[in-house]
Coordinates of N, CA and C and ligand atoms in Angstrom, one line a residue:
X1 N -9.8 -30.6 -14.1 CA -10.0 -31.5 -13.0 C -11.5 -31.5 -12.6
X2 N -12.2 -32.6 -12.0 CA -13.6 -32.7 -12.1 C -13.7 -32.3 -10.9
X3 N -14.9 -32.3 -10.2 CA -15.1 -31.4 -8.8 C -14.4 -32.2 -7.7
X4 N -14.8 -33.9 -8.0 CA -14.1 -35.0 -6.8 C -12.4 -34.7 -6.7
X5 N -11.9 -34.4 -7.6 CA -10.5 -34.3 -7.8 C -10.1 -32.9 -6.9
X6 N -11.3 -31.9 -7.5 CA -10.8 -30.8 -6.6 C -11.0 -30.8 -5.2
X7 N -12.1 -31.5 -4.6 CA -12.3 -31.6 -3.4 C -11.1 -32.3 -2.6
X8 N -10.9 -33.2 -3.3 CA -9.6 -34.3 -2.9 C -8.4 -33.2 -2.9
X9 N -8.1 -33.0 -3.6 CA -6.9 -31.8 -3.6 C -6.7 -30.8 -2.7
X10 N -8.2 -30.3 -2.6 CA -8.1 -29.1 -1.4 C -7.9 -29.8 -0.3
X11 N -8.9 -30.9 0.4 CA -8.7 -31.4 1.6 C -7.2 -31.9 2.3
X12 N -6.4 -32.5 1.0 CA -5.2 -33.2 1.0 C -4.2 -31.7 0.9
X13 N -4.2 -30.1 0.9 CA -3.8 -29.3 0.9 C -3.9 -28.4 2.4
X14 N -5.5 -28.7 3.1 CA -5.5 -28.6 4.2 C -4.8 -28.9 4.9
X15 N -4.4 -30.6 4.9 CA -4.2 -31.2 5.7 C -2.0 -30.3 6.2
X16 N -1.7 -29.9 4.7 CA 0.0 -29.4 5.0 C 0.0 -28.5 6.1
X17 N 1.0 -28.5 6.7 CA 1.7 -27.5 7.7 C 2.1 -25.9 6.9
X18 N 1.6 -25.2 6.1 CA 1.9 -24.1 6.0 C 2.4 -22.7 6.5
X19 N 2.9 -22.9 7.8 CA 3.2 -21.5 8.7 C 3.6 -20.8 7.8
X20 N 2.9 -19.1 8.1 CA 3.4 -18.1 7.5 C 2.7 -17.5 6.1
X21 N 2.5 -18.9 5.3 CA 2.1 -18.9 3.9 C 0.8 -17.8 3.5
X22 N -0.1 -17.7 4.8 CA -1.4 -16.9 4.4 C -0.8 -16.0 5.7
X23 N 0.2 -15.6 6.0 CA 0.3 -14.4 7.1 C 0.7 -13.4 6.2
X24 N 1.3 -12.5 6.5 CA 2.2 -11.9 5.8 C 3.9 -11.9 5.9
X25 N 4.4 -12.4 4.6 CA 5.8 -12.3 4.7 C 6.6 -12.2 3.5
X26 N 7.8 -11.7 3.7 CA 8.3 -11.5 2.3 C 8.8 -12.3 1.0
X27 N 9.2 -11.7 -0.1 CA 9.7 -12.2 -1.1 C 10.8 -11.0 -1.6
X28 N 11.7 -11.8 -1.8 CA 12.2 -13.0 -1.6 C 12.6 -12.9 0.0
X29 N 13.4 -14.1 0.5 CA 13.3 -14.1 1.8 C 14.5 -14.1 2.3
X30 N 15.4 -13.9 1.8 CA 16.4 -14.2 2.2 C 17.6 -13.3 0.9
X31 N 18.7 -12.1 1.5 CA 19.7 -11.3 0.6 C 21.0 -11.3 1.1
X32 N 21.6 -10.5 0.4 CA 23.4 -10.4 0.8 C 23.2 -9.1 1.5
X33 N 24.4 -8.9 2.6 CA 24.8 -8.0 3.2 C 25.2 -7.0 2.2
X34 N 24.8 -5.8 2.4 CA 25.3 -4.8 1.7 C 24.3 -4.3 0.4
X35 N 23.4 -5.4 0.5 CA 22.5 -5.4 -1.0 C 21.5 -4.5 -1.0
X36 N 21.4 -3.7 -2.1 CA 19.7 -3.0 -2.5 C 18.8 -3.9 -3.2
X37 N 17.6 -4.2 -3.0 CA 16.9 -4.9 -3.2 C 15.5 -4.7 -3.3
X38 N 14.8 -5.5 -4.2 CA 12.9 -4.7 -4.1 C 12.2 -5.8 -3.1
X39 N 12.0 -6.1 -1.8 CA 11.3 -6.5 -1.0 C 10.4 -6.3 -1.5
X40 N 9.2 -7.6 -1.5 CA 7.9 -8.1 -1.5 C 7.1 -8.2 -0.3
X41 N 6.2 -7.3 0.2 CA 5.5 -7.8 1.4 C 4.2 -8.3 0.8
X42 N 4.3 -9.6 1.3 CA 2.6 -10.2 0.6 C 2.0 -10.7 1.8
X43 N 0.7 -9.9 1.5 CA -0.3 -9.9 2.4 C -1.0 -11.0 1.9
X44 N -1.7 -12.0 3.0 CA -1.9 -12.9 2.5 C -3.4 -12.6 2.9
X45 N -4.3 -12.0 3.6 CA -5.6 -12.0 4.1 C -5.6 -10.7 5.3
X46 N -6.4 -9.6 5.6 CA -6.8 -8.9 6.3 C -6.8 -9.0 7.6
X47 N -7.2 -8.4 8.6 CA -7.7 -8.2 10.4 C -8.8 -8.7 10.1
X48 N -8.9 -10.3 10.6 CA -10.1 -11.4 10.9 C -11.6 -10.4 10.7
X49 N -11.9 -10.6 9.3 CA -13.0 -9.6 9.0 C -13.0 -8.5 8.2
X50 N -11.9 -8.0 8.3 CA -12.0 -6.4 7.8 C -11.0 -6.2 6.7
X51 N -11.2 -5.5 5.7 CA -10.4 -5.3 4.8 C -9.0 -3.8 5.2
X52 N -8.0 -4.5 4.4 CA -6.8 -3.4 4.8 C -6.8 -2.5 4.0
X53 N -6.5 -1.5 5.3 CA -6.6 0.1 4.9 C -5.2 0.7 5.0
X54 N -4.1 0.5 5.6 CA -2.6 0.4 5.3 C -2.0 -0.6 6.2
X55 N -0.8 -0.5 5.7 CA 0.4 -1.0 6.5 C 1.5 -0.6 6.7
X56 N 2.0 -1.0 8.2 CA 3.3 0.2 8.2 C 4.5 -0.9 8.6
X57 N 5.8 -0.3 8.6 CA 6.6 -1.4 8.2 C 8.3 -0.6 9.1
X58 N 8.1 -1.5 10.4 CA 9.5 -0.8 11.0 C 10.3 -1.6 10.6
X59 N 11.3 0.0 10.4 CA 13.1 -0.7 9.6 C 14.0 -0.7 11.0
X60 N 14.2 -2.0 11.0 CA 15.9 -2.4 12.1 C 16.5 -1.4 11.7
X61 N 17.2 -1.3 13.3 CA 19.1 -1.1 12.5 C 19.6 -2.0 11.2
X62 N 20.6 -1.2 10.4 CA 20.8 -1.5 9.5 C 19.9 -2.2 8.2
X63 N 18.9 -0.9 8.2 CA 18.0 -1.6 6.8 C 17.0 -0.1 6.8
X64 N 17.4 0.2 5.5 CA 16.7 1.8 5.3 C 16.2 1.4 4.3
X65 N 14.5 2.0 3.7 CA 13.8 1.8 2.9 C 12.9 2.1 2.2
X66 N 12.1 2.5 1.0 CA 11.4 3.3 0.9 C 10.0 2.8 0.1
X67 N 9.1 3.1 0.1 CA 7.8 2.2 -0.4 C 7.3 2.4 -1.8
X68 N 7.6 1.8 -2.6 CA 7.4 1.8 -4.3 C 6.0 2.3 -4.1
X69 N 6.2 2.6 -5.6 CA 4.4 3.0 -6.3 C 3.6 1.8 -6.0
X70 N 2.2 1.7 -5.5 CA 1.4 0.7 -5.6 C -0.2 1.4 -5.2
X71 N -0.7 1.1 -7.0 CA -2.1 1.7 -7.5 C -3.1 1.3 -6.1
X72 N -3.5 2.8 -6.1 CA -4.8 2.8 -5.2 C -3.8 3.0 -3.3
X73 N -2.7 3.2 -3.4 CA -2.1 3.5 -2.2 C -1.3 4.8 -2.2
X74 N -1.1 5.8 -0.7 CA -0.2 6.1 -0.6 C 0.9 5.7 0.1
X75 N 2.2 5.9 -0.6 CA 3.5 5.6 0.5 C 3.4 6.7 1.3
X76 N 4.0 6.3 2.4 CA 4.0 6.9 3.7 C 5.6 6.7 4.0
X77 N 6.2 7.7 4.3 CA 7.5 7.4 5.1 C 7.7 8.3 6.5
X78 N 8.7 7.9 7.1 CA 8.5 8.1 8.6 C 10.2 7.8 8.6
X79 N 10.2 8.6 10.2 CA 11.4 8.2 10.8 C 11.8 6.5 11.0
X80 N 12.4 6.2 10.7 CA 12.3 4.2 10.9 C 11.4 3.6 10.7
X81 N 9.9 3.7 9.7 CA 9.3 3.7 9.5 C 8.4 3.8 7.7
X82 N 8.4 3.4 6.9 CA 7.7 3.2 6.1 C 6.1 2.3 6.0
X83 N 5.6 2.8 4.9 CA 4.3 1.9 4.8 C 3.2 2.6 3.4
X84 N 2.1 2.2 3.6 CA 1.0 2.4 2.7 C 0.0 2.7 3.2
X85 N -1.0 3.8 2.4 CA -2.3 3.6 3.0 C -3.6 3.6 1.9
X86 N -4.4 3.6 2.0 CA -5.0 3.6 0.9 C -5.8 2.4 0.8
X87 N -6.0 1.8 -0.2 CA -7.2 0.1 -0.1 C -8.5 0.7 -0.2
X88 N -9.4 -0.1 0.2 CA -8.5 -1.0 1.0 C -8.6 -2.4 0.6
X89 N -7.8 -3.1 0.7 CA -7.7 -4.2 -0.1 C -8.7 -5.5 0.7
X90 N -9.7 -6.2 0.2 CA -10.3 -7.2 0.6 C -9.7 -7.9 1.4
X91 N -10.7 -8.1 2.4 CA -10.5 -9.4 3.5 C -9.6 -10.6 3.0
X92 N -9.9 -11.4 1.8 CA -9.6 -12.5 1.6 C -8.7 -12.7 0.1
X93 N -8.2 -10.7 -0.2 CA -7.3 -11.0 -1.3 C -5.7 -10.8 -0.9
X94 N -5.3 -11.2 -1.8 CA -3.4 -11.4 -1.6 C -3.1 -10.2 -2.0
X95 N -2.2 -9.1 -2.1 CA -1.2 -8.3 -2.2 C 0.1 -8.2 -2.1
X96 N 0.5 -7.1 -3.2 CA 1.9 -7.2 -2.5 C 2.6 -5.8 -2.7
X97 N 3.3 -5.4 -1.8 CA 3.8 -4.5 -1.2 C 5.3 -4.3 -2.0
X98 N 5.5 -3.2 -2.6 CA 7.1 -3.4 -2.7 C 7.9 -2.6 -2.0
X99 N 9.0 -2.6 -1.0 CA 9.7 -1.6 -1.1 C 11.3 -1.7 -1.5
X100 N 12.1 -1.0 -1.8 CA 13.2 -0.9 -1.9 C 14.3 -1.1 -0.7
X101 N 14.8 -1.6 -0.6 CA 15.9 -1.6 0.6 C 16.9 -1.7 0.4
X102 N 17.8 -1.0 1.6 CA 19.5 -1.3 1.2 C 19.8 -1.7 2.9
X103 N 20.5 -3.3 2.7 CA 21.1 -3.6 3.6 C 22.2 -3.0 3.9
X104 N 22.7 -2.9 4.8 CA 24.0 -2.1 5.9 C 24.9 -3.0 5.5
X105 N 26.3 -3.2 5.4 CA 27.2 -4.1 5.0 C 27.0 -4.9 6.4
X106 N 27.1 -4.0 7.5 CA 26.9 -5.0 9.4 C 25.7 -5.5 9.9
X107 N 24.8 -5.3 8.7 CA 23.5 -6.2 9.3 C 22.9 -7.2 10.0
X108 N 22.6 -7.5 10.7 CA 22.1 -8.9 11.4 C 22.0 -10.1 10.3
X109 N 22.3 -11.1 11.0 CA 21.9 -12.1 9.4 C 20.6 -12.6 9.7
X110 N 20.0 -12.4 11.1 CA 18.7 -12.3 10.5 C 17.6 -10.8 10.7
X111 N 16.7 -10.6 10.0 CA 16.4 -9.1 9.9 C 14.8 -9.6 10.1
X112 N 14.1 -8.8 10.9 CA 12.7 -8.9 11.3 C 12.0 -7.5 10.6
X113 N 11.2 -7.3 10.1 CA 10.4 -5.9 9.9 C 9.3 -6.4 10.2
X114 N 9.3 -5.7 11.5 CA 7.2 -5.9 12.0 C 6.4 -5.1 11.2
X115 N 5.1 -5.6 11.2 CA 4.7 -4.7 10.2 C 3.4 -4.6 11.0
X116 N 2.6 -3.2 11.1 CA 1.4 -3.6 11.7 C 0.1 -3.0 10.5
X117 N -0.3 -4.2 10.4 CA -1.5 -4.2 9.1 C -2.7 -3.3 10.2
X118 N -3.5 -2.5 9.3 CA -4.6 -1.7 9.6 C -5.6 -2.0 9.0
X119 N -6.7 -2.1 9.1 CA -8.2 -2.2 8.5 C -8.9 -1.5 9.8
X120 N -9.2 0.0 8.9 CA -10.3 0.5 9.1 C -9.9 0.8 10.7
X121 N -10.9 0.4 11.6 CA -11.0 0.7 13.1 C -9.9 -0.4 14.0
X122 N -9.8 -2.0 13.1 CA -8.8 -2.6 13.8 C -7.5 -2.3 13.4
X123 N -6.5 -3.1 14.2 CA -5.3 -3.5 13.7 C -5.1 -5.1 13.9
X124 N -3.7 -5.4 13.0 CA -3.1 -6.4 13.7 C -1.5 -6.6 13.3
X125 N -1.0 -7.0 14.4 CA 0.3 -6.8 14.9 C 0.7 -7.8 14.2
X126 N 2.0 -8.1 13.5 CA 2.7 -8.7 13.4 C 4.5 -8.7 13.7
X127 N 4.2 -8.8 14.9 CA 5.7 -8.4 15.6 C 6.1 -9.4 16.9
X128 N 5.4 -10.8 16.6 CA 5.8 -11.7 17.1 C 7.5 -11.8 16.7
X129 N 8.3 -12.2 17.8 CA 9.7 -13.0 17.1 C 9.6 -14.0 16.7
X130 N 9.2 -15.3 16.4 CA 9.6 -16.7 16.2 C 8.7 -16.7 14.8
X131 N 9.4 -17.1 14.1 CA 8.3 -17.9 13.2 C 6.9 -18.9 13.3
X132 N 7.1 -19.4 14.4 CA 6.1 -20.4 14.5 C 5.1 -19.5 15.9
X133 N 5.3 -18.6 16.2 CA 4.7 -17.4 16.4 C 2.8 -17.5 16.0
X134 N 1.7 -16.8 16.5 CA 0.9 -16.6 15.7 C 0.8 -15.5 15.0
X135 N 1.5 -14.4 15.2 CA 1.7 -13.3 14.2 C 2.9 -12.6 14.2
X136 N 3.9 -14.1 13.4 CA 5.1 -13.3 13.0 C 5.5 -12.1 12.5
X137 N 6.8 -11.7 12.6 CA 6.9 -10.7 12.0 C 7.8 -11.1 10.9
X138 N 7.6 -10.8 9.3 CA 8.2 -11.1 8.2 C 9.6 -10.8 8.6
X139 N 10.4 -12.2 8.1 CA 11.7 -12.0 8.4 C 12.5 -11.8 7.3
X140 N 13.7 -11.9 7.0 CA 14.7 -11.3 5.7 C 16.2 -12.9 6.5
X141 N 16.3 -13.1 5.9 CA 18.0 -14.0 6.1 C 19.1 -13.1 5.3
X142 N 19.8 -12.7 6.4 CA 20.9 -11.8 5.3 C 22.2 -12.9 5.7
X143 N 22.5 -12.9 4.3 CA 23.6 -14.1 4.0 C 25.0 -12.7 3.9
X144 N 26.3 -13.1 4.5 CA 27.4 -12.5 4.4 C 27.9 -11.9 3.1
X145 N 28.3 -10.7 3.1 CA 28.4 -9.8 1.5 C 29.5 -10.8 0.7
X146 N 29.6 -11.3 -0.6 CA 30.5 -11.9 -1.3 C 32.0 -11.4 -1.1
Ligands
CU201 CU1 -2.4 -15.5 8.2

């Protein structure tokens, strides 16, 4: 594509509704009750400025979990609590987080894990409820066990 095509593209990309897209949230988004599964937390960009230095990751009722290998971090686990530390990963690059989970067969069908990202001396919260929130908290859709 020549530069005018890319300019056009970006501008006409601006212009979408993306909530969420550059926050952080998971992959996949949505599982079955009862299911083990490798949750994806993708970071989409840093604490306005600062590059991330971990992140921690509270588990609801009914959702226990544990944080995969990911080069250049440690997993950390905790009482209701998992995360990473280590990075720190650039201000303006994407990541992703894995951990393992097993849904509860009685889980909520919808499941929030706040996560609160660290860089360095700041933080930032992501433990809004709503989606359209300014700093959601990544959510999970748990669909009824088969
Ligand atoms: Cu964002």
């Amino acid at each position: 594509m020549n530069n005018l095509a890319n300019a056009a593209l970006a501008a006409a990309l601006s212009l979408l509704p993306l909530p969420g897209l550059a926050h952080i949230h998971l992959q996949p988004e949505s599982a079955q009750a009862g299911q083990v599964l490798d949750l994806a937390l993708v970071v989409g960009h840093g604490c306005a400025g600062a590059s991330t230095t971990a992140l921690r990751v509270s588990l609801p009722a009914g959702v226990t979990a544990e944080p995969l290998a990911q080069p250049g971090w440690q997993p950390v686990t905790g009482k209701g609590e998992i995360g990473w530390q280590g990075g720190p990963l650039p201000e303006h690059d994407k990541a992703r987080f894995v951990l393992r989970a097993t849904l509860a067969a009685d889980v909520q069908p919808l499941v929030r894990l706040p996560v609160i990202q660290t860089c360095g001396q700041t933080e930032q919260r992501w433990i809004d409820p709503e989606a359209g929130d300014d700093h959601p908290a990544p959510a999970l859709t748990v669909l009824p066990a088969k």
